[in-house]
Structures are given as structure tokens and as C-alpha cells.
Short mmCIF file of C-alpha atoms in Angstrom, two decimals:
data_model
loop_
_atom_site.label_atom_id
_atom_site.label_comp_id
_atom_site.label_asym_id
_atom_site.label_seq_id
_atom_site.Cartn_x
_atom_site.Cartn_y
_atom_site.Cartn_z
CA MET A 263 -0.22 0.11 0.06
CA GLU A 264 2.58 2.28 0.49
CA ALA A 265 4.34 1.36 -3.10
CA ALA A 266 -0.03 2.92 -3.97
CA ARG A 267 0.21 5.93 -1.91
CA ARG A 268 3.57 7.34 -3.76
CA ALA A 269 1.99 6.44 -6.48
CA SER A 270 -1.27 8.23 -5.98
CA ALA A 271 0.57 11.31 -4.61
CA SER A 272 2.53 12.17 -7.91
CA PRO A 273 0.90 15.24 -9.38
CA LEU A 274 2.98 14.28 -13.51
CA LEU A 275 3.04 10.64 -13.86
CA ARG A 276 1.57 7.61 -12.31
CA ARG A 277 2.01 5.12 -15.30
CA ARG A 278 4.08 2.85 -13.85
CA LEU A 279 2.75 1.47 -11.02
CA LEU A 280 -1.52 2.29 -11.52
CA PRO A 281 -2.44 1.00 -14.45
CA ALA A 282 -4.91 3.43 -16.55
CA GLY A 283 -8.41 2.70 -16.17
CA GLY A 284 -10.07 0.05 -18.43
CA SER A 285 -8.87 -3.56 -19.46
CA SER A 286 -5.26 -4.89 -19.98
CA ALA A 287 -3.77 -7.91 -21.80
CA CYS A 288 -3.56 -9.02 -18.33
CA GLY A 289 -7.36 -8.39 -17.74
CA PRO A 290 -8.90 -5.56 -15.92
CA ALA A 291 -6.74 -3.05 -14.08
CA ARG A 292 -6.66 -2.80 -10.93
CA ARG A 293 -7.36 0.65 -9.22
CA TRP A 294 -5.44 0.68 -5.60
CA VAL A 295 -6.33 3.73 -4.04
CA THR A 296 -10.04 5.80 -4.81
CA TYR A 297 -8.83 9.71 -5.52
CA MET A 298 -11.03 11.46 -3.15
CA PRO A 299 -10.91 15.19 -4.35
CA ARG A 300 -11.53 17.89 -1.99
CA PRO A 301 -14.85 20.01 -2.41
CA GLY A 302 -14.48 22.29 -5.63
CA ASP A 303 -11.73 20.38 -7.06
CA GLY A 304 -14.11 19.50 -10.19
CA ALA A 305 -14.28 22.80 -11.08
CA PRO A 306 -13.13 23.58 -14.74
CA ARG A 307 -9.60 25.09 -14.74
CA THR A 308 -8.04 27.58 -17.24
CA VAL A 309 -5.22 26.76 -19.49
CA THR A 310 -3.24 28.79 -21.67
CA LEU A 311 -2.33 27.33 -24.76
CA ILE A 312 0.34 28.51 -27.31
CA PRO A 313 -0.71 26.21 -30.99
CA GLY A 314 2.88 27.48 -31.76
CA ASP A 315 4.53 27.07 -35.38
CA GLY A 316 4.81 24.11 -37.70
CA ILE A 317 2.82 20.95 -36.52
CA GLY A 318 1.72 23.16 -33.29
CA PRO A 319 -2.05 24.04 -34.40
CA LEU A 320 -2.74 20.53 -35.67
CA VAL A 321 -1.28 18.50 -32.54
CA THR A 322 -2.70 21.02 -30.30
CA GLY A 323 -6.01 21.26 -32.34
CA ALA A 324 -6.26 17.37 -31.88
CA VAL A 325 -5.68 17.58 -28.02
CA ARG A 326 -8.83 20.41 -27.80
CA GLU A 327 -10.63 17.58 -29.80
CA VAL A 328 -9.96 14.89 -27.49
CA MET A 329 -10.36 17.13 -24.27
CA GLU A 330 -13.93 18.25 -25.65
CA ALA A 331 -14.89 14.83 -26.45
CA MET A 332 -14.10 13.66 -22.84
CA HIS A 333 -15.97 16.57 -21.22
CA ALA A 334 -12.90 17.50 -19.62
CA PRO A 335 -12.92 20.07 -17.33
CA VAL A 336 -10.58 22.28 -18.85
CA ALA A 337 -10.97 25.57 -20.67
CA PHE A 338 -8.09 26.85 -23.38
CA GLU A 339 -6.95 30.38 -23.40
CA SER A 340 -5.31 30.67 -26.55
CA TYR A 341 -2.57 33.09 -28.00
CA ALA A 342 -0.65 33.18 -30.93
CA VAL A 343 2.96 32.68 -30.69
CA HIS A 344 5.68 31.83 -32.78
CA GLY A 345 9.19 31.24 -33.04
CA ASP A 346 10.64 34.20 -35.03
CA MET A 347 8.81 36.96 -32.63
CA PRO A 348 11.22 39.12 -30.54
CA ALA A 349 10.20 38.10 -27.56
CA VAL A 350 7.07 36.19 -25.82
CA PRO A 351 4.21 39.07 -25.67
CA GLY A 352 3.86 39.98 -21.98
CA GLU A 353 -0.05 39.21 -22.27
CA VAL A 354 0.94 35.43 -22.65
CA VAL A 355 3.45 35.59 -19.59
CA GLU A 356 0.57 37.09 -17.87
CA SER A 357 -1.64 34.46 -18.89
CA ILE A 358 0.29 31.61 -17.79
CA ARG A 359 1.44 33.35 -14.50
CA ARG A 360 -2.57 33.57 -13.72
CA ASN A 361 -3.55 29.64 -14.80
CA LYS A 362 -0.19 28.52 -13.27
CA VAL A 363 -0.62 26.10 -16.43
CA CYS A 364 0.17 25.86 -20.29
CA LEU A 365 0.17 23.48 -23.06
CA LYS A 366 2.35 24.55 -25.99
CA GLY A 367 3.44 23.24 -29.12
CA GLY A 368 6.58 23.87 -30.59
CA LEU A 369 7.95 27.17 -31.12
CA ALA A 370 10.87 27.43 -34.17
CA THR A 371 14.24 28.47 -32.61
CA PRO A 372 16.03 30.27 -35.54
CA LEU A 373 19.49 29.67 -35.65
CA GLY A 374 22.33 31.94 -34.96
CA GLY A 375 22.22 36.07 -35.96
CA GLY A 376 21.67 36.80 -32.31
CA VAL A 377 17.77 36.08 -31.78
CA SER A 378 16.63 34.44 -28.54
CA SER A 379 14.77 31.59 -28.16
CA LEU A 380 11.11 31.86 -27.14
CA ASN A 381 11.59 28.66 -25.33
CA LEU A 382 14.07 29.67 -22.88
CA GLN A 383 12.59 33.05 -22.95
CA LEU A 384 9.72 31.23 -20.90
CA ARG A 385 11.90 28.96 -18.80
CA LYS A 386 13.54 31.65 -17.45
CA GLU A 387 10.32 34.16 -17.16
CA LEU A 388 8.51 31.64 -15.26
CA ASP A 389 11.65 29.72 -13.76
CA LEU A 390 10.49 26.33 -15.24
CA PHE A 391 13.66 25.36 -13.37
CA ALA A 392 12.86 20.91 -14.22
CA SER A 393 12.38 19.42 -17.63
CA LEU A 394 11.02 16.26 -17.55
CA VAL A 395 10.56 13.42 -20.55
CA HIS A 396 9.31 9.98 -20.22
CA CYS A 397 10.70 7.64 -22.80
CA SER A 398 8.69 4.39 -22.10
CA ASN A 399 7.53 1.40 -24.99
CA LEU A 400 4.11 1.30 -25.87
CA PRO A 401 2.33 -1.30 -26.37
CA GLY A 402 1.97 -2.60 -30.00
CA LEU A 403 4.87 0.07 -30.76
CA PRO A 404 7.59 -2.43 -32.01
CA THR A 405 10.91 -0.97 -31.17
CA ARG A 406 14.36 -3.14 -31.20
CA HIS A 407 14.70 -2.93 -27.12
CA SER A 408 11.75 -3.76 -24.76
CA GLY A 409 11.31 -2.78 -21.30
CA VAL A 410 12.45 0.48 -21.88
CA ASP A 411 10.78 3.05 -18.77
CA ILE A 412 13.08 6.19 -18.88
CA VAL A 413 12.30 9.31 -17.07
CA VAL A 414 14.94 11.98 -18.24
CA ILE A 415 14.81 14.89 -15.78
CA ARG A 416 17.30 17.72 -16.49
CA GLU A 417 18.04 21.19 -15.75
CA ASN A 418 16.40 23.73 -17.63
CA THR A 419 17.19 27.53 -16.69
CA GLU A 420 21.15 27.08 -15.99
CA GLY A 421 24.01 26.33 -17.89
CA GLU A 422 24.36 26.37 -21.52
CA TYR A 423 21.01 26.69 -22.49
CA ALA A 424 21.02 29.59 -19.90
CA GLY A 425 22.32 31.72 -23.03
CA LEU A 426 25.18 33.18 -20.69
CA GLU A 427 27.90 33.53 -23.02
CA HIS A 428 29.58 36.54 -24.62
CA GLU A 429 32.47 36.99 -26.59
CA VAL A 430 35.83 37.95 -24.64
CA VAL A 431 37.75 39.25 -27.87
CA PRO A 432 36.96 38.68 -31.49
CA GLY A 433 36.74 35.08 -32.24
CA VAL A 434 37.03 34.14 -28.50
CA VAL A 435 33.29 32.86 -27.20
CA GLU A 436 32.71 31.89 -23.31
CA ASN A 437 30.14 30.52 -21.96
CA LEU A 438 29.29 30.06 -18.59
CA LYS A 439 28.10 27.07 -17.31
CA PHE A 440 26.87 25.81 -13.95
CA CYS A 441 23.91 23.85 -11.91
CA SER A 442 21.78 23.77 -8.65
CA GLU A 443 21.00 21.88 -5.98
CA ARG A 444 17.15 22.27 -6.71
CA ILE A 445 17.00 20.09 -9.95
CA ALA A 446 18.87 17.07 -7.80
CA GLN A 447 16.25 17.80 -4.83
CA TYR A 448 13.21 17.66 -7.89
CA ALA A 449 14.68 14.40 -9.26
CA PHE A 450 14.94 12.53 -6.11
CA GLU A 451 11.50 13.48 -4.90
CA PHE A 452 10.00 12.89 -8.22
CA ALA A 453 11.46 9.23 -8.09
CA TYR A 454 10.01 8.98 -4.41
CA LEU A 455 6.63 9.71 -5.38
CA ASN A 456 6.76 7.33 -8.24
CA ASN A 457 8.13 4.68 -6.53
CA ARG A 458 11.03 4.91 -8.95
CA LYS A 459 14.27 2.59 -7.45
CA LYS A 460 17.50 4.43 -8.91
CA VAL A 461 18.54 7.73 -9.93
CA THR A 462 21.71 8.01 -12.12
CA ALA A 463 23.34 11.19 -12.46
CA VAL A 464 24.83 12.26 -16.09
CA HIS A 465 27.68 14.24 -16.16
CA LYS A 466 31.59 15.07 -17.77
CA ALA A 467 32.90 15.51 -14.41
CA ASN A 468 36.16 13.98 -15.54
CA ILE A 469 36.88 17.15 -17.56
CA MET A 470 34.42 19.67 -16.48
CA LYS A 471 35.94 19.16 -12.85
CA LEU A 472 34.50 22.26 -10.84
CA ALA A 473 31.07 22.66 -12.82
CA ASP A 474 30.14 19.06 -13.12
CA GLY A 475 31.90 18.31 -9.99
CA LEU A 476 29.49 20.91 -8.14
CA PHE A 477 26.36 18.79 -9.56
CA LEU A 478 27.86 15.82 -8.74
CA GLU A 479 28.45 17.17 -5.13
CA SER A 480 24.80 17.98 -4.98
CA CYS A 481 23.26 15.31 -6.14
CA ARG A 482 25.43 12.82 -3.62
CA GLU A 483 23.83 15.28 -0.95
CA VAL A 484 20.47 15.01 -1.93
CA ALA A 485 21.12 10.84 -1.84
CA THR A 486 21.56 10.65 1.34
CA LYS A 487 17.91 11.61 2.12
CA TYR A 488 16.78 8.81 -0.34
CA PRO A 489 18.36 5.98 1.41
CA GLY A 490 15.73 3.73 -0.58
CA ILE A 491 16.64 4.85 -3.98
CA LYS A 492 19.61 3.42 -5.42
CA TYR A 493 21.90 6.34 -6.73
CA ASN A 494 24.69 5.77 -9.47
CA GLU A 495 26.71 7.97 -11.89
CA ILE A 496 27.63 8.17 -15.39
CA ILE A 497 29.85 9.81 -18.06
CA VAL A 498 28.11 11.19 -20.64
CA ASP A 499 29.94 9.27 -23.65
CA ASN A 500 29.57 6.50 -21.55
CA CYS A 501 25.64 7.26 -20.50
CA CYS A 502 24.86 7.72 -24.66
CA MET A 503 26.27 4.09 -25.53
CA GLN A 504 24.79 2.54 -22.72
CA LEU A 505 21.14 3.71 -23.89
CA VAL A 506 21.80 2.40 -27.18
CA SER A 507 22.75 -1.28 -25.80
CA LYS A 508 21.18 -1.61 -22.60
CA PRO A 509 18.66 0.81 -22.00
CA GLU A 510 16.24 -1.04 -19.86
CA GLN A 511 19.53 -0.77 -17.02
CA PHE A 512 18.42 2.98 -16.71
CA ASP A 513 15.31 4.51 -14.53
CA VAL A 514 15.48 8.24 -13.48
CA MET A 515 18.39 10.07 -15.33
CA VAL A 516 19.04 13.55 -13.63
CA THR A 517 21.55 15.73 -16.04
CA PRO A 518 22.47 19.34 -16.54
CA ASN A 519 21.18 21.12 -19.36
CA LEU A 520 22.86 20.70 -22.44
CA TYR A 521 23.53 16.71 -21.48
CA GLY A 522 19.99 16.36 -20.83
CA THR A 523 18.61 17.26 -24.25
CA LEU A 524 20.91 14.71 -26.00
CA VAL A 525 20.08 12.34 -23.40
CA ALA A 526 15.92 12.39 -23.59
CA ASN A 527 16.06 12.46 -28.01
CA VAL A 528 18.61 9.35 -27.72
CA ALA A 529 16.04 7.89 -25.28
CA ALA A 530 13.18 8.62 -26.86
CA GLY A 531 14.80 7.04 -30.19
CA ILE A 532 15.29 4.10 -28.77
CA ALA A 533 11.76 3.82 -27.16
CA GLY A 534 9.38 4.57 -30.16
CA GLY A 535 10.29 8.13 -31.33
CA SER A 536 9.70 11.88 -30.31
CA GLY A 537 6.33 11.77 -31.58
CA VAL A 538 5.16 9.70 -29.00
CA MET A 539 7.07 10.80 -26.11
CA PRO A 540 5.71 13.26 -23.61
CA GLY A 541 6.95 15.97 -21.37
CA GLY A 542 7.03 19.21 -19.58
CA ASN A 543 9.07 22.17 -17.90
CA VAL A 544 8.12 22.67 -14.03
CA GLY A 545 8.59 25.33 -11.70
CA GLN A 546 7.71 25.97 -8.24
CA ASP A 547 4.35 27.99 -9.47
CA HIS A 548 3.75 26.96 -12.66
CA ALA A 549 4.08 24.20 -15.05
CA ILE A 550 4.30 23.93 -19.03
CA PHE A 551 3.68 20.67 -20.92
CA GLU A 552 4.45 19.97 -24.65
CA GLN A 553 5.93 16.97 -26.37
CA GLY A 554 8.96 15.69 -24.70
CA ALA A 555 11.38 15.29 -27.30
CA SER A 556 12.63 18.33 -28.88
CA ALA A 557 13.15 16.83 -32.06
CA GLY A 558 10.70 17.06 -34.45
CA ASN A 559 8.46 19.44 -31.87
CA VAL A 560 7.83 21.41 -35.33
CA GLY A 561 7.85 19.13 -37.86
CA ASN A 562 8.75 20.15 -41.16
CA PRO A 563 6.34 21.59 -43.89
CA LYS A 564 5.08 18.77 -46.16
CA ILE A 565 3.36 17.14 -42.76
CA VAL A 566 1.70 20.40 -41.95
CA GLU A 567 0.53 20.55 -45.39
CA GLN A 568 -0.61 16.45 -45.78
CA LYS A 569 -2.05 16.54 -42.20
CA LYS A 570 0.02 14.16 -40.90
CA ALA A 571 1.16 15.12 -38.03
CA ASN A 572 1.41 12.58 -34.84
CA PRO A 573 -0.55 13.81 -31.86
CA VAL A 574 0.11 10.66 -29.58
CA ALA A 575 2.99 12.90 -27.54
CA LEU A 576 1.42 15.95 -26.91
CA LEU A 577 -1.92 14.00 -26.20
CA LEU A 578 0.21 11.73 -23.57
CA SER A 579 1.92 15.38 -22.27
CA SER A 580 -1.84 16.31 -22.09
CA ALA A 581 -2.69 13.05 -19.90
CA MET A 582 0.87 14.12 -17.68
CA MET A 583 -1.01 18.02 -17.34
CA LEU A 584 -4.50 16.65 -16.21
CA ARG A 585 -2.48 14.65 -13.67
CA HIS A 586 -0.97 17.95 -12.59
CA LEU A 587 -4.42 19.81 -12.75
CA GLN A 588 -5.59 16.79 -10.08
CA PHE A 589 -8.26 15.16 -12.31
CA PRO A 590 -6.93 11.85 -12.75
CA SER A 591 -9.58 9.70 -13.39
CA PHE A 592 -9.81 11.99 -17.17
CA ALA A 593 -5.66 11.17 -17.32
CA ASP A 594 -6.18 7.72 -17.00
CA ARG A 595 -8.98 7.75 -19.33
CA LEU A 596 -7.04 9.57 -21.84
CA GLU A 597 -3.92 7.15 -22.03
CA THR A 598 -5.67 4.20 -21.94
CA ALA A 599 -7.56 5.18 -25.20
CA VAL A 600 -4.36 6.49 -26.60
CA ASN A 601 -2.32 3.15 -25.50
CA ARG A 602 -5.38 0.95 -27.38
CA VAL A 603 -5.14 2.96 -30.61
CA ILE A 604 -1.06 2.31 -30.99
CA SER A 605 -1.81 -1.60 -29.60
CA GLU A 606 -4.80 -1.87 -32.31
CA GLY A 607 -1.98 -0.91 -35.21
CA LYS A 608 -4.95 0.39 -37.43
CA TYR A 609 -4.14 4.14 -37.17
CA LYS A 610 -0.67 5.33 -37.56
CA THR A 611 1.03 8.41 -38.68
CA LYS A 612 4.21 7.80 -41.27
CA ASP A 613 6.49 8.40 -38.29
CA LEU A 614 5.77 5.14 -36.82
CA GLY A 615 5.24 3.26 -40.18
CA GLY A 616 1.50 4.00 -41.11
CA ASP A 617 -0.03 7.01 -43.01
CA SER A 618 -2.86 8.53 -41.31
CA LEU A 619 -3.85 11.77 -41.24
CA THR A 620 -3.85 13.37 -37.81
CA GLN A 621 -7.78 13.67 -37.69
CA GLU A 622 -8.21 9.36 -38.19
CA VAL A 623 -5.60 9.07 -34.78
CA VAL A 624 -7.76 11.57 -33.33
CA ASP A 625 -10.88 9.88 -34.10
CA ALA A 626 -9.82 6.87 -32.67
CA VAL A 627 -8.87 7.86 -29.66
CA ILE A 628 -11.82 9.32 -28.79
CA ALA A 629 -13.91 5.80 -30.23
CA ALA A 630 -11.77 3.89 -27.74
CA LEU A 631 -12.37 7.00 -24.92
CA ASP A 632 -14.18 5.01 -21.76
#
């Protein structure tokens, strides 16, 4: 019962311990703990919506359609934001501050030229210091490796992606890199609340002795507070090799900013592709949910024109969002419906070996809802 208590307490994720409602290959799912809401918890919640660029409007539109079909207690407040804007409009930031939660499609980031990423602006403005990507096998989706169930938690506002760099002299650019204890604390807290057994710190302290050394010191200190969770460390080079050869050895992985982006996308590719991996960014007061792996989150013009974007990743991210909002039964229903569609294999977009339209996948998910 202790394990069940921890699973039900998680604000983000319960997939591992508590099967989503409905039935599975093993028979009816067992609901270990009944969710007892507080009075007023059923009131609709307003969520800021940023459709974004590329496939963003297609996949966020898919989420809205499924939410309406479920009669989920969520109302969207939509804003047009695009990656080529000089900054995130003030009213958008204010909306997220007010609503506390945002669902976002991909925002294209211009390369070079000194143009700041709006994704980074949002993370720093709202202090969304933790990025979470859940990379796991889905039933019915063939992959090279089975038994993959990895959560990658990376620092989101410090290190290389903080944009703290400057040109010392012409041709010489200096980048400031540092990490904080709170990402280590969040990783262990997540593992504890989700009954995860191991946290692995990914680093390059053999070369970055001060910066990554500080990161490891923080992880080791926090690890002492969680004796029930195994802790180990791995150099990022070896980590990438181990991921593609024996991914099942990993559970929760905590990383500095840049390494985490690489590790999360590798893990996503191993587990089935970026089109099916959910994720989010969270801070003390706010959260933004989006496709987990950054690769392909904007797509290409051909996919947009053909309307064949894969909506699964954002649908699963919205299930994470529903749990964050403490609407667990709606999250269970959505996740179960998505898993049924993937398992049946009739409606799959091109990245999963099919040729379905986004709308066909959405219609199938709606039909599979309990």
C-alpha cells in the first residue's frame, strides 16, 4: 500500500504503478487507491494554450478535440506565439502566471544571428527549472529494445541553455556553466513519489571538474536523504553508448542542461520516437506541458501540408497535465485510449510506420475513450 500511496501522490506521472482505467492484456486494471477530491476540485481549470509553429496547431487542435469529447474540466485560453517574434508577448506570460499551467506546441528557434529562443525566454521568465521527458515502450509499437521506461530530468534554466555567453575578444566566445541543487532535489522527489528505484546522474566531471563536480556534489548530498533509492553516476559519453545497448538499466536520469537534451532525444528514439514521448517543464509555481523530445516538435512543411502530424506525444503530455491539475480519472481515460489505438495498430502516422492523417488518429482515440 505504501507504493500505491506514492504513486497516487504524484502530480505528474502514475503510469508505472497504477494502470490506466479499462482493461489490459492481463485483465481489468486494478485501481488501488480511490481519488478523493476536495470540495470544489471539479471546477473547470483555465489553461493557457500556445499552438506554436509547424505541426503545433495540428497537434494542439487534436488535444482540444479529445478534451471536448471527454468533457474534461479544462478551458483553453489561446494565444498566437511564433518563434520568429522578438519576445514572448507580455499578455501571454501574464496568462500563464494567472493560470499556472500551459499547453504548448513547438516554437521554431532561429539559428544564430543573436535571436533569443522564446522557449528559453518562457523557462527563465517563469523559472521552469526542471524539464521532464518520459521515454517508455508503448504496447503494440515495435522497437529494438523492450523494457524501456526512462524518465529524463534535466536542468532547464542554467548551464549552456541559459544563454549566458559573450565574446571576450573577436573569435573567442565564453560560455558560463553552472548547476543548482534544486534539480537534484526534484529528481529524487520525483523518484520517491513515483516509486522509482534508481536515480542516475549524467555528467562530464572528468573534464568539467568544477562545474560538473559541483553538480555531482549536489546529487550526492540529496541522495543521502533518500536511502531507499539507489544512486549512481555515469559519464555522458558512456551514457549514450549504454542507452543504445542496454537502455533497460536506466530508471530516472538527472542531468545538467545540455546533456539532458541529448540524452532525452536518444532515449526517445530508442523507445519509439519523438512523436510518442510526453514531457513538461515545471517550476515552483508554474508548469508548461509539451512534446517531450525536442527533435521534430515543429515538424516539416510537408507533414503540415498533408496534415499527417503525430498527435500522440502531445496527447500523452496533456494526460500528464490532467494529473498535474488533479484530474486523475480523465488522465487515465485519455492514456488508456491512446494506448489502445497504438496497440491495435490500425491508425498510425508515418513516423510510426503508417500513413494516417492526424484527424484519423484523433477520431480513433475518441472512439476508444471509456
